[in-house]
Amino acid sequence: MIHPVTFRFSRRAGLVGASALAATALAACSQERDTTSGGGGSDGGGTAATADSNLEELMAHNPKDVSELEQGGTLTLTIGALGPNYFGWNNSGNNVDNSNIYAAMDVSGVWKYEADGTPVLREEFCTDAQYDDSGEKHVITYTLNPEAKFNDGTPYDWKVFENQWKMMNGEDKTIDAVSTEGYDRIEKVEAGEDDFQAVVTMREPYQPWQDLFSGTFHPAINTPELFNDGFVDDLHPEWMIGPFTLEKLDTVQKRVTLVPNENWWGEKPKLDKIVWVQMESSATIPAFKNGEIDGTAVGNANRFEQVKDMEGIDIRRSQTMSISGINFNTTKGHLSDIEVRKAIYQGVNREELASIRFNGIDWSEETPGSWMLMPFSPHYQDNYPFEHDVEAAKKTLEDAGWVAEGDGPRSKDGETLDMTITTFGDDPITNAIVQTLQKQLQNIGFNAEIDARGSGDFGQVMADQAFQLVMMGYTVGSDPTGVVKQFFDSESTSNMTGTGSDEIDELVPQASVSPEIEERAKIANECEKKFQELCAMMPLWNGPSIMAYKEGLANFGPKLFLSTDWSTVGWEKGKKNG
């Protein structure tokens, strides 16, 4: 399974693991990305979205007015991993499963997003936000909703913003923040007219300023110990706030059960219960067919064939908002040698790998060349540095001293050219992709082996960086700015590759200065182009998002960048489940 990484709390990229990407394709952190539709595959297939695509035609979430819905019912969905670290603001917890678990129980923050990625105020928490660039130093003023409180009664006031700035600004290097981008340019946070107005003074300009405080966390999370490890085996519902809250975390049955939150002052939810169940990919289709769960990804031919003739289900398809590929850990083994990495870039046939992913679903797309943007974005640029050329790959290795010995792997100074590919879960399509990648590497002289892990191991493996090559992905946003530092800065704790350069590090801050997205995107693409020359993040595909749901589920499913309003998710009248 290819796990997406997704950080929903702000414009940061979220991680996705290998099996999730073949089955669900969720992944990356560039804005508050909504990942709760589950990602997917298709029966009828199609082609990737373009800049001319009609956004409404790409939405597949069965929008209904709440008056058309039943009151009550249960929604049961699946996740690939459960814990151990549930806090999505640190690197150990930054994954799509945590994002899904918390999606309905922790919605605090200034912004939510329209389908095209446009930010709009989340008025349950913030009634006004103004950016003043008329003075020497830019100032952002947030007017907060005095009704807003966390579950433990702590007010949602200016101290939330002050604490978040202090925890996220990068000054304390022991804090394992996913990204410090933007927060490292704040000079101070103060109370305004009262405690329910936060005034943020910028030390340096930062754009898009809406990235800041898009999502927020409880001010009690105020030490490195709590930030890094305080959520290990503990969801801390008392520090959350949303239309739902935790009823039970059952690590034996691997279930998280949510119920309506009596502390929530916003619109009351239609559902009586939301249940997240941890399952391996192979178990989800039988569970869906048996009525144990209400939705599953059917994003490849094998999965779709198993459900296509079922009655009482709804297949929903769209363009996925993610990018899948291979991360190189340049601190491990022979990957420290850029010539070895270059040979992999030259020798891997990305089109062949994508053809396995899309086999049987009639989907076509150009092989992507960027981790930052979807190809239909007007700011997208193909930054991949090499054409596929097996002979060139072999020559690169030979010139670097790696000598071929018959049909076996190459060697140099008595060492074999070993390489390990780490994958997660038991999805057969992912396994076929990884096995093909293994053969491609063997074809140019590698002794390539597969390290197969369970889906539940994804978070720990990524936290420990216990891999050489790993199949994974990231959710993708509409603005590239927020992920530039996260991906390409050599000092970023979210740079999973362990590489970078002084030239790129000097360029990265420039990508978030201009108020014009065209200028920011130009610099962001320059950063990515230079980073791709280091051969450490290989993009493979975007793909379709196709889900099978029990018939009647409303306001839920693939919907581009649109934020889920969990108070409106429910069952059409006469279709209630549970």
mmCIF file of N, CA and C in Angstrom, residues 326-342 420 464-470 495-500 534-538:
data_model
loop_
_atom_site.group_PDB
_atom_site.id
_atom_site.type_symbol
_atom_site.label_atom_id
_atom_site.label_comp_id
_atom_site.label_asym_id
_atom_site.label_seq_id
_atom_site.Cartn_x
_atom_site.Cartn_y
_atom_site.Cartn_z
ATOM 1 N N ILE A 326 8.490 8.002 -5.372
ATOM 2 C CA ILE A 326 9.534 7.317 -4.610
ATOM 3 C C ILE A 326 10.398 8.353 -3.905
ATOM 4 N N ASN A 327 10.537 8.208 -2.595
ATOM 5 C CA ASN A 327 11.462 9.041 -1.833
ATOM 6 C C ASN A 327 12.774 8.285 -1.642
ATOM 7 N N PHE A 328 13.889 8.983 -1.829
ATOM 8 C CA PHE A 328 15.225 8.424 -1.655
ATOM 9 C C PHE A 328 15.790 8.931 -0.330
ATOM 10 N N ASN A 329 16.241 8.039 0.521
ATOM 11 C CA ASN A 329 16.902 8.437 1.760
ATOM 12 C C ASN A 329 18.401 8.504 1.492
ATOM 13 N N THR A 330 18.898 9.701 1.238
ATOM 14 C CA THR A 330 20.296 9.861 0.821
ATOM 15 C C THR A 330 21.287 9.657 1.956
ATOM 16 N N THR A 331 20.781 9.404 3.160
ATOM 17 C CA THR A 331 21.686 9.120 4.284
ATOM 18 C C THR A 331 21.939 7.628 4.436
ATOM 19 N N LYS A 332 21.304 6.812 3.610
ATOM 20 C CA LYS A 332 21.400 5.364 3.750
ATOM 21 C C LYS A 332 22.140 4.734 2.571
ATOM 22 N N GLY A 333 23.123 3.915 2.892
ATOM 23 C CA GLY A 333 23.784 3.086 1.894
ATOM 24 C C GLY A 333 24.335 3.862 0.712
ATOM 25 N N HIS A 334 24.197 3.275 -0.469
ATOM 26 C CA HIS A 334 24.781 3.849 -1.678
ATOM 27 C C HIS A 334 24.016 5.065 -2.192
ATOM 28 N N LEU A 335 22.863 5.378 -1.597
ATOM 29 C CA LEU A 335 22.104 6.543 -2.040
ATOM 30 C C LEU A 335 22.769 7.854 -1.650
ATOM 31 N N SER A 336 23.818 7.794 -0.851
ATOM 32 C CA SER A 336 24.577 9.011 -0.555
ATOM 33 C C SER A 336 25.335 9.498 -1.781
ATOM 34 N N ASP A 337 25.500 8.638 -2.778
ATOM 35 C CA ASP A 337 26.214 8.966 -4.018
ATOM 36 C C ASP A 337 25.210 9.470 -5.046
ATOM 37 N N ILE A 338 25.342 10.726 -5.443
ATOM 38 C CA ILE A 338 24.391 11.307 -6.392
ATOM 39 C C ILE A 338 24.416 10.595 -7.736
ATOM 40 N N GLU A 339 25.546 9.992 -8.102
ATOM 41 C CA GLU A 339 25.611 9.267 -9.374
ATOM 42 C C GLU A 339 24.748 8.009 -9.324
ATOM 43 N N VAL A 340 24.672 7.376 -8.169
ATOM 44 C CA VAL A 340 23.790 6.216 -8.005
ATOM 45 C C VAL A 340 22.335 6.657 -8.131
ATOM 46 N N ARG A 341 22.003 7.779 -7.495
ATOM 47 C CA ARG A 341 20.629 8.287 -7.576
ATOM 48 C C ARG A 341 20.291 8.705 -9.000
ATOM 49 N N LYS A 342 21.237 9.337 -9.669
ATOM 50 C CA LYS A 342 21.023 9.748 -11.059
ATOM 51 C C LYS A 342 20.735 8.539 -11.938
ATOM 52 N N THR A 420 17.359 -1.335 -1.198
ATOM 53 C CA THR A 420 16.141 -1.866 -0.586
ATOM 54 C C THR A 420 14.964 -0.950 -0.890
ATOM 55 N N ASP A 464 11.411 7.099 11.895
ATOM 56 C CA ASP A 464 12.785 6.627 12.089
ATOM 57 C C ASP A 464 13.628 6.745 10.826
ATOM 58 N N GLN A 465 12.988 7.096 9.719
ATOM 59 C CA GLN A 465 13.641 7.125 8.404
ATOM 60 C C GLN A 465 14.384 5.807 8.148
ATOM 61 N N ALA A 466 13.682 4.718 8.442
ATOM 62 C CA ALA A 466 14.260 3.376 8.313
ATOM 63 C C ALA A 466 13.966 2.800 6.936
ATOM 64 N N PHE A 467 14.447 3.478 5.912
ATOM 65 C CA PHE A 467 14.225 3.039 4.540
ATOM 66 C C PHE A 467 15.342 3.570 3.648
ATOM 67 N N GLN A 468 15.476 2.978 2.464
ATOM 68 C CA GLN A 468 16.336 3.522 1.416
ATOM 69 C C GLN A 468 15.459 4.145 0.328
ATOM 70 N N LEU A 469 14.745 3.306 -0.423
ATOM 71 C CA LEU A 469 13.719 3.795 -1.338
ATOM 72 C C LEU A 469 12.365 3.444 -0.743
ATOM 73 N N VAL A 470 11.413 4.380 -0.761
ATOM 74 C CA VAL A 470 10.091 4.096 -0.223
ATOM 75 C C VAL A 470 9.029 4.638 -1.170
ATOM 76 N N ASN A 495 11.924 17.152 5.272
ATOM 77 C CA ASN A 495 12.662 16.745 4.075
ATOM 78 C C ASN A 495 13.137 15.320 4.305
ATOM 79 N N MET A 496 12.362 14.360 3.801
ATOM 80 C CA MET A 496 12.633 12.947 4.065
ATOM 81 C C MET A 496 13.851 12.431 3.315
ATOM 82 N N THR A 497 14.389 13.215 2.399
ATOM 83 C CA THR A 497 15.488 12.741 1.561
ATOM 84 C C THR A 497 16.851 12.918 2.206
ATOM 85 N N GLY A 498 16.978 13.885 3.124
ATOM 86 C CA GLY A 498 18.270 14.141 3.747
ATOM 87 C C GLY A 498 19.243 14.881 2.867
ATOM 88 N N THR A 499 18.755 15.492 1.785
ATOM 89 C CA THR A 499 19.664 16.204 0.898
ATOM 90 C C THR A 499 19.158 17.613 0.640
ATOM 91 N N GLY A 500 19.957 18.390 -0.050
ATOM 92 C CA GLY A 500 19.646 19.773 -0.378
ATOM 93 C C GLY A 500 20.924 20.492 -0.745
ATOM 94 N N LEU A 534 19.126 16.893 -7.836
ATOM 95 C CA LEU A 534 19.781 16.087 -6.804
ATOM 96 C C LEU A 534 19.244 14.656 -6.773
ATOM 97 N N CYS A 535 18.195 14.394 -7.559
ATOM 98 C CA CYS A 535 17.681 13.026 -7.758
ATOM 99 C C CYS A 535 17.308 12.339 -6.441
ATOM 100 N N ALA A 536 16.300 12.863 -5.769
ATOM 101 C CA ALA A 536 15.934 12.287 -4.469
ATOM 102 C C ALA A 536 14.432 12.141 -4.246
ATOM 103 N N MET A 537 13.596 12.685 -5.137
ATOM 104 C CA MET A 537 12.139 12.536 -5.030
ATOM 105 C C MET A 537 11.591 12.308 -6.432
ATOM 106 N N MET A 538 11.249 11.082 -6.739
ATOM 107 C CA MET A 538 10.816 10.731 -8.095
ATOM 108 C C MET A 538 9.291 10.689 -8.182
#
